[in-house]
Coordinates of C-alpha atoms and ligand atoms in Angstrom, one line a residue:
M1 CA 40.7 42.3 -75.1
A2 CA 43.5 39.9 -76.1
I3 CA 44.9 39.2 -79.5
T4 CA 47.5 36.6 -79.6
I5 CA 50.3 37.7 -81.7
R6 CA 52.6 35.1 -83.3
P7 CA 55.0 37.1 -85.5
L8 CA 57.2 35.7 -88.2
S9 CA 61.0 35.7 -87.7
D10 CA 62.6 38.0 -90.0
E11 CA 63.7 35.1 -92.4
Q12 CA 60.2 34.1 -92.9
R13 CA 59.2 37.7 -94.0
K14 CA 58.4 38.0 -97.8
P15 CA 60.2 40.5 -99.9
I16 CA 58.0 43.4 -101.0
P17 CA 57.4 43.7 -104.7
Q18 CA 58.2 47.3 -106.3
E19 CA 55.3 47.2 -108.7
L20 CA 52.1 47.8 -107.2
G21 CA 48.9 47.1 -108.8
F22 CA 45.4 46.5 -106.8
G23 CA 44.8 43.6 -104.5
G24 CA 47.3 41.0 -105.6
V25 CA 49.9 41.1 -103.0
F26 CA 49.4 40.8 -99.2
S27 CA 51.8 41.4 -96.2
D28 CA 53.2 38.7 -94.0
H29 CA 50.6 38.4 -91.4
M30 CA 46.7 38.1 -91.2
F31 CA 44.3 38.2 -88.2
T32 CA 41.5 35.6 -87.4
Q33 CA 39.1 35.1 -84.9
E34 CA 36.3 32.4 -84.7
Y35 CA 32.5 32.7 -83.3
R36 CA 31.4 29.5 -82.0
D37 CA 29.0 28.6 -79.1
G38 CA 27.7 32.2 -78.9
A39 CA 31.1 34.0 -78.3
W40 CA 34.2 35.0 -80.3
H41 CA 37.4 33.1 -79.9
D42 CA 41.0 32.8 -80.6
A43 CA 41.7 36.3 -81.8
T44 CA 45.3 35.7 -83.4
I45 CA 47.5 37.5 -85.6
G46 CA 50.1 34.8 -87.3
A47 CA 51.2 34.2 -90.8
Y48 CA 49.5 35.0 -94.0
G49 CA 48.3 31.9 -95.4
P50 CA 45.4 29.5 -96.5
F51 CA 42.7 28.3 -94.1
T52 CA 40.5 25.2 -94.6
I53 CA 37.0 25.0 -94.6
D54 CA 34.8 22.0 -95.3
P55 CA 32.9 21.6 -98.7
S56 CA 29.5 21.9 -97.0
C57 CA 30.4 25.5 -95.4
A58 CA 27.6 27.8 -95.5
V59 CA 29.2 30.8 -97.2
L60 CA 30.1 28.7 -100.2
H61 CA 26.3 27.7 -100.8
Y62 CA 24.4 30.9 -99.8
A63 CA 26.9 33.6 -99.6
Q64 CA 26.4 34.7 -96.3
E65 CA 29.3 37.0 -95.9
I66 CA 30.3 40.7 -95.4
F67 CA 33.8 42.6 -96.0
E68 CA 35.1 46.2 -95.6
G69 CA 37.7 48.3 -97.3
L70 CA 40.0 50.9 -95.7
K71 CA 43.6 52.0 -96.3
A72 CA 46.6 52.8 -94.4
Y73 CA 48.4 56.0 -95.5
R74 CA 52.3 56.8 -94.8
R75 CA 52.4 60.0 -93.6
P76 CA 55.7 62.4 -94.0
D77 CA 56.9 61.8 -90.7
G78 CA 57.0 58.0 -91.3
N79 CA 54.0 57.3 -89.1
I80 CA 50.8 55.9 -90.5
N81 CA 47.3 57.3 -90.7
L82 CA 44.0 55.2 -90.7
F83 CA 40.9 57.1 -92.3
R84 CA 37.7 56.8 -90.2
P85 CA 38.3 53.3 -89.4
W86 CA 35.5 53.6 -86.7
D87 CA 33.0 54.3 -89.5
N88 CA 34.1 51.2 -91.3
A89 CA 33.5 49.2 -88.1
K90 CA 29.9 50.6 -87.8
R91 CA 28.9 49.6 -91.3
F92 CA 30.6 46.1 -90.7
T93 CA 28.2 45.9 -87.7
R94 CA 25.1 47.0 -89.8
S95 CA 26.1 44.7 -92.7
A96 CA 26.4 41.7 -90.3
L97 CA 23.0 42.5 -88.9
R98 CA 21.6 42.7 -92.4
M99 CA 23.0 39.4 -93.2
A100 CA 21.7 37.7 -90.2
M101 CA 25.4 37.0 -89.1
A102 CA 26.9 37.5 -85.3
P103 CA 28.6 41.1 -85.3
V104 CA 32.1 41.9 -84.4
D105 CA 32.9 43.8 -81.4
E106 CA 33.8 47.2 -82.8
D107 CA 36.6 47.6 -80.4
M108 CA 38.0 44.5 -81.6
F109 CA 37.5 45.3 -85.2
L110 CA 39.7 48.5 -84.9
E111 CA 42.2 46.7 -82.6
S112 CA 42.8 44.0 -85.1
I113 CA 43.7 46.7 -87.9
R114 CA 45.9 48.5 -85.3
E115 CA 47.9 45.3 -84.4
L116 CA 48.2 44.3 -88.1
I117 CA 49.5 47.5 -89.2
K118 CA 52.1 47.8 -86.4
L119 CA 53.4 44.4 -87.3
D120 CA 53.4 45.0 -91.0
H121 CA 54.1 48.4 -91.3
R122 CA 57.0 48.0 -93.4
W123 CA 54.4 46.9 -96.1
V124 CA 52.7 50.5 -96.1
P125 CA 54.2 52.5 -99.2
S126 CA 55.7 55.7 -99.2
E127 CA 55.1 56.6 -103.1
A128 CA 52.9 59.0 -103.8
G129 CA 49.5 57.8 -104.4
A130 CA 50.2 54.3 -102.9
S131 CA 48.9 53.0 -99.7
Y132 CA 48.0 49.8 -97.8
Y133 CA 44.7 48.3 -98.4
I134 CA 42.8 46.7 -95.7
R135 CA 40.3 44.1 -96.1
P136 CA 38.2 43.0 -93.0
S137 CA 35.9 40.1 -93.9
L138 CA 33.2 37.9 -92.0
I139 CA 32.0 34.6 -93.6
A140 CA 29.7 31.8 -92.4
T141 CA 31.3 28.5 -91.6
Q142 CA 28.9 26.2 -90.2
N143 CA 29.1 22.9 -92.1
A144 CA 25.3 22.6 -93.2
L145 CA 23.4 22.9 -96.2
G146 CA 20.0 23.9 -94.7
V147 CA 19.3 27.6 -95.3
M148 CA 19.3 29.3 -92.1
P149 CA 21.9 31.7 -90.2
S150 CA 25.0 30.0 -89.6
N151 CA 25.8 29.3 -86.0
R152 CA 29.8 29.6 -86.8
Y153 CA 31.6 32.6 -88.2
L154 CA 35.3 33.2 -89.2
H155 CA 36.4 36.9 -89.1
F156 CA 39.5 37.5 -91.0
L157 CA 41.7 40.5 -91.8
I158 CA 44.4 40.6 -94.7
G159 CA 46.1 43.6 -96.3
G160 CA 48.6 44.5 -98.7
P161 CA 50.1 47.4 -100.7
V162 CA 48.2 49.1 -103.3
G163 CA 48.8 51.3 -106.1
P164 CA 45.6 53.2 -108.2
Y165 CA 42.6 51.0 -108.4
F166 CA 42.3 52.2 -112.0
K167 CA 45.1 51.6 -114.5
G168 CA 45.2 55.2 -115.5
G169 CA 45.5 56.6 -112.0
F170 CA 44.2 59.9 -111.4
N171 CA 42.8 60.4 -115.1
P172 CA 39.1 60.3 -116.3
V173 CA 37.4 57.0 -116.6
G174 CA 34.8 55.8 -118.8
V175 CA 31.3 54.6 -117.2
Y176 CA 28.8 52.6 -118.8
I177 CA 25.1 53.1 -117.8
S178 CA 23.1 49.9 -117.8
D179 CA 19.4 50.5 -119.1
T180 CA 18.7 46.5 -118.7
Y181 CA 20.5 45.3 -115.7
R182 CA 20.0 46.4 -112.1
R183 CA 22.4 45.9 -108.9
A184 CA 19.9 46.4 -105.9
V185 CA 16.4 47.1 -104.8
K186 CA 14.9 48.7 -102.0
G187 CA 14.4 46.4 -99.2
G188 CA 17.3 44.0 -100.5
V189 CA 21.0 44.1 -99.5
G190 CA 22.4 47.0 -101.7
D191 CA 23.4 49.0 -98.6
A192 CA 25.1 46.1 -97.1
K193 CA 28.5 45.4 -98.1
T194 CA 28.1 41.8 -99.1
G195 CA 29.6 39.9 -101.8
G196 CA 26.7 39.1 -103.7
N197 CA 26.3 42.5 -104.7
Y198 CA 29.3 42.3 -106.5
A199 CA 29.0 39.0 -107.7
A200 CA 25.8 40.0 -109.4
S201 CA 27.4 43.0 -111.1
L202 CA 30.2 41.1 -112.7
F203 CA 28.2 40.1 -116.1
V204 CA 27.4 43.7 -116.7
G205 CA 30.9 44.8 -115.8
Q206 CA 32.0 42.5 -118.7
E207 CA 29.4 43.9 -121.0
A208 CA 30.9 47.7 -120.0
S209 CA 34.5 46.5 -120.4
D210 CA 33.8 45.2 -123.9
K211 CA 32.4 48.5 -124.8
G212 CA 35.4 50.2 -123.5
Y213 CA 34.1 51.4 -120.0
S214 CA 35.9 50.5 -116.8
Q215 CA 32.7 50.9 -114.6
V216 CA 29.0 50.5 -114.5
L217 CA 26.5 53.0 -113.2
W218 CA 23.4 51.7 -111.6
L219 CA 20.0 53.1 -111.8
D220 CA 17.3 52.5 -109.4
A221 CA 15.5 48.9 -109.7
I222 CA 11.9 50.2 -109.8
E223 CA 11.7 52.8 -112.3
G224 CA 15.0 52.3 -114.1
R225 CA 15.5 56.0 -113.9
Y226 CA 17.4 57.5 -110.7
V227 CA 20.9 57.1 -110.3
E228 CA 22.3 55.3 -107.5
E229 CA 26.1 54.3 -107.8
V230 CA 28.9 53.3 -109.7
G231 CA 30.5 49.6 -109.3
A232 CA 33.1 50.7 -106.7
M233 CA 32.3 54.1 -105.8
N234 CA 29.7 56.6 -105.1
I235 CA 29.0 59.5 -107.8
M236 CA 28.7 63.3 -107.6
F237 CA 27.7 65.7 -110.5
V238 CA 29.2 69.0 -110.7
Y239 CA 27.4 72.3 -111.9
G240 CA 29.9 74.9 -111.6
N241 CA 30.1 75.7 -107.8
K242 CA 27.1 73.3 -107.0
I243 CA 27.5 69.4 -106.4
I244 CA 24.9 67.0 -106.3
T245 CA 24.9 63.3 -105.3
P246 CA 22.0 60.7 -105.2
K247 CA 20.7 60.5 -101.5
L248 CA 20.8 57.3 -99.7
T249 CA 17.7 55.3 -100.6
G250 CA 18.5 51.9 -99.0
S251 CA 19.9 50.3 -102.2
I252 CA 23.1 52.6 -102.4
L253 CA 26.2 51.6 -100.2
P254 CA 26.6 54.6 -97.7
G255 CA 30.2 55.3 -98.8
I256 CA 32.6 56.8 -96.1
T257 CA 34.4 58.6 -98.9
R258 CA 31.2 60.1 -100.0
Y259 CA 30.2 61.3 -96.4
S260 CA 33.8 63.0 -96.4
V261 CA 33.3 64.6 -99.8
I262 CA 30.0 66.0 -98.7
E263 CA 31.5 67.6 -95.4
L264 CA 34.8 68.8 -97.4
A265 CA 32.9 70.2 -100.3
A266 CA 30.8 72.2 -98.1
D267 CA 33.8 73.4 -95.9
L268 CA 35.4 74.5 -99.1
G269 CA 32.5 76.7 -100.1
Y270 CA 30.7 74.5 -102.8
D271 CA 27.1 74.2 -102.6
I272 CA 26.6 70.3 -102.1
S273 CA 23.2 68.6 -101.7
E274 CA 22.0 64.7 -101.6
Q275 CA 18.9 64.4 -103.9
Q276 CA 16.9 62.1 -106.2
I277 CA 18.9 62.5 -109.5
D278 CA 17.1 61.5 -113.0
V279 CA 19.6 60.0 -115.3
N280 CA 17.7 61.8 -118.3
D281 CA 18.3 65.3 -116.5
V282 CA 22.0 64.0 -116.2
L283 CA 22.3 63.2 -119.9
A284 CA 20.5 66.6 -121.0
D285 CA 22.8 68.6 -118.6
I286 CA 26.0 67.0 -120.1
Q287 CA 25.0 67.7 -123.5
S288 CA 23.9 71.4 -122.7
G289 CA 27.2 71.8 -120.8
A290 CA 25.4 72.6 -117.6
I291 CA 27.1 69.6 -115.9
T292 CA 31.0 70.7 -115.8
E293 CA 32.4 67.7 -114.1
V294 CA 31.2 64.2 -112.8
F295 CA 33.3 62.4 -110.2
G296 CA 33.3 58.9 -108.5
C297 CA 34.7 58.6 -104.8
G298 CA 35.4 55.4 -102.9
T299 CA 38.1 54.0 -100.7
A300 CA 40.1 52.2 -103.5
A301 CA 38.9 54.5 -106.3
V302 CA 39.8 57.6 -104.3
I303 CA 38.3 60.4 -106.4
A304 CA 37.9 59.3 -110.1
P305 CA 36.8 61.8 -112.8
V306 CA 34.3 60.5 -115.1
G307 CA 35.3 61.6 -118.6
K308 CA 32.4 59.9 -120.5
F309 CA 29.3 58.0 -120.0
G310 CA 27.9 55.4 -122.3
M311 CA 24.1 54.6 -122.7
G312 CA 23.0 52.4 -125.4
D313 CA 24.9 53.2 -128.5
Q314 CA 25.2 56.9 -127.3
E315 CA 28.4 58.3 -125.7
Y316 CA 28.5 61.5 -123.7
L317 CA 31.7 63.2 -123.1
I318 CA 32.1 65.3 -119.9
N319 CA 34.5 68.4 -119.7
N320 CA 36.2 67.0 -123.1
N321 CA 37.3 63.9 -121.1
Q322 CA 39.5 65.8 -118.8
T323 CA 39.9 66.0 -115.2
G324 CA 38.0 69.2 -113.9
P325 CA 39.2 71.6 -111.4
V326 CA 36.4 70.4 -108.8
A327 CA 37.5 66.8 -108.8
E328 CA 41.3 67.9 -108.6
R329 CA 40.9 70.2 -105.6
I330 CA 38.7 67.6 -103.6
Y331 CA 41.2 64.8 -104.6
K332 CA 44.0 67.1 -103.4
E333 CA 42.3 68.2 -100.0
L334 CA 41.1 64.7 -99.3
T335 CA 44.5 62.7 -99.9
G336 CA 46.3 65.8 -98.2
I337 CA 44.3 64.8 -95.1
Q338 CA 44.6 61.1 -95.5
Y339 CA 48.5 61.1 -95.8
G340 CA 48.8 63.7 -93.1
H341 CA 50.1 66.3 -95.9
I342 CA 47.5 68.8 -94.5
E343 CA 46.0 69.3 -91.2
D344 CA 43.1 67.0 -90.4
R345 CA 40.6 69.9 -89.4
F346 CA 37.6 67.2 -89.4
G347 CA 39.1 64.7 -86.8
W348 CA 39.2 61.8 -89.5
T349 CA 42.5 60.4 -89.0
E350 CA 43.9 58.0 -86.5
T351 CA 47.8 58.0 -86.3
I352 CA 49.7 54.9 -85.7
E353 CA 53.1 55.5 -84.4
V354 CA 55.5 53.2 -86.1
S355 CA 58.7 55.7 -86.7
Ligands
PLP1 N1 29.8 51.9 -103.6 C1 30.2 50.8 -103.6 C2 29.2 49.7 -104.4 C3 31.5 50.2 -103.3 O1 32.0 49.1 -103.3 C4 32.1 51.3 -102.4 C5 33.5 50.9 -102.0 O2 33.7 50.6 -101.0 C6 31.6 52.4 -102.3 C7 30.5 52.8 -103.0 C8 32.6 53.4 -101.7 O3 32.5 53.4 -100.3 P1 33.6 53.9 -99.4 O4 34.0 55.2 -99.6 O5 33.2 53.5 -97.9 O6 34.8 53.1 -99.9
COI2 C1 36.5 50.0 -101.8 O1 36.8 50.8 -102.0 O2 37.2 49.4 -100.5 C2 35.7 48.8 -102.1 O3 35.5 47.7 -101.6 C3 35.5 48.5 -103.9 C4 36.1 47.4 -104.4 C5 37.4 47.0 -104.3 C6 35.0 46.3 -104.1

């Protein structure tokens, strides 16, 4: 598997900003390869920068595109961990097939990440809670306005250093439950990581933000009653020692953090199960105090305690808008494994030697 590597000279490399937000800063290099004539060509890592596409390019019109999100974490010994990257590779394949796109060879998906990290390892931050966010993407590049699967694709990979996804860091967020709009329906593309799912959420996200909430919780599209997921994370409800999370229905993104929390929580002695969850039960159980905590989980969001839900004009405070002990413990265990502070007893990490 050959990736041509064209490194920048030391003088061409950029300074690394001190202040880290989320998703606005990118490292020196990027990976690209092109699918044409039925095969992948020109796998290259070179300077990060714009590429040109024709105005008739298919992705610009019919949104035939997918992406992934994973992180590289600086270990105490200076080396770098990837977290379950092979699961991102598998999801990238599943998303590609659902969107009628040419899938990327999973070994190449993984190799492109390893090589980019090796070349740009100085961009992987060492500050607590910071990491290097990796964004593999696949776009349809045929120049044609007919509605059909493209015969050309561009697979590219960019990344950069990030701090917390939410401005408040590891602190409770407010989540707005939309009783009007839906994200995805069974049989649709909700379980594929494709940009249209996110574009469709922006309008409601804006409404939530205007009301003072940072994310939207989506209900199922058929009955408008069962909890699905939150804008950029899956969701878990804590009843003392018991944790429940919506089972996968085909319209929920199967989060890699979600799978990890399910395994980790069971290992830590929690009684965790996947089930159908009625929003009316959730709201009643918050009011009665039966629900002791709620938290979201995702690559960008990590573990995000939910301090309040809003629905209509009603507000539902959870654990007095404080981070609870279960979210705290799962956060510490998960990030401990990701950053290599505690032993990876699950075989989730791959270490890239750079020091
Ligand atoms: N659900 C949605 C809609 C997401 O965008 C994400 C983030 O990727 C998740 C769930 C969590 O998935 P993962 O844990 O694989 O990052
Ligand atoms: C992620 O957690 O990696 C995501 O993709 C969420 C969001 C930034 C879209």
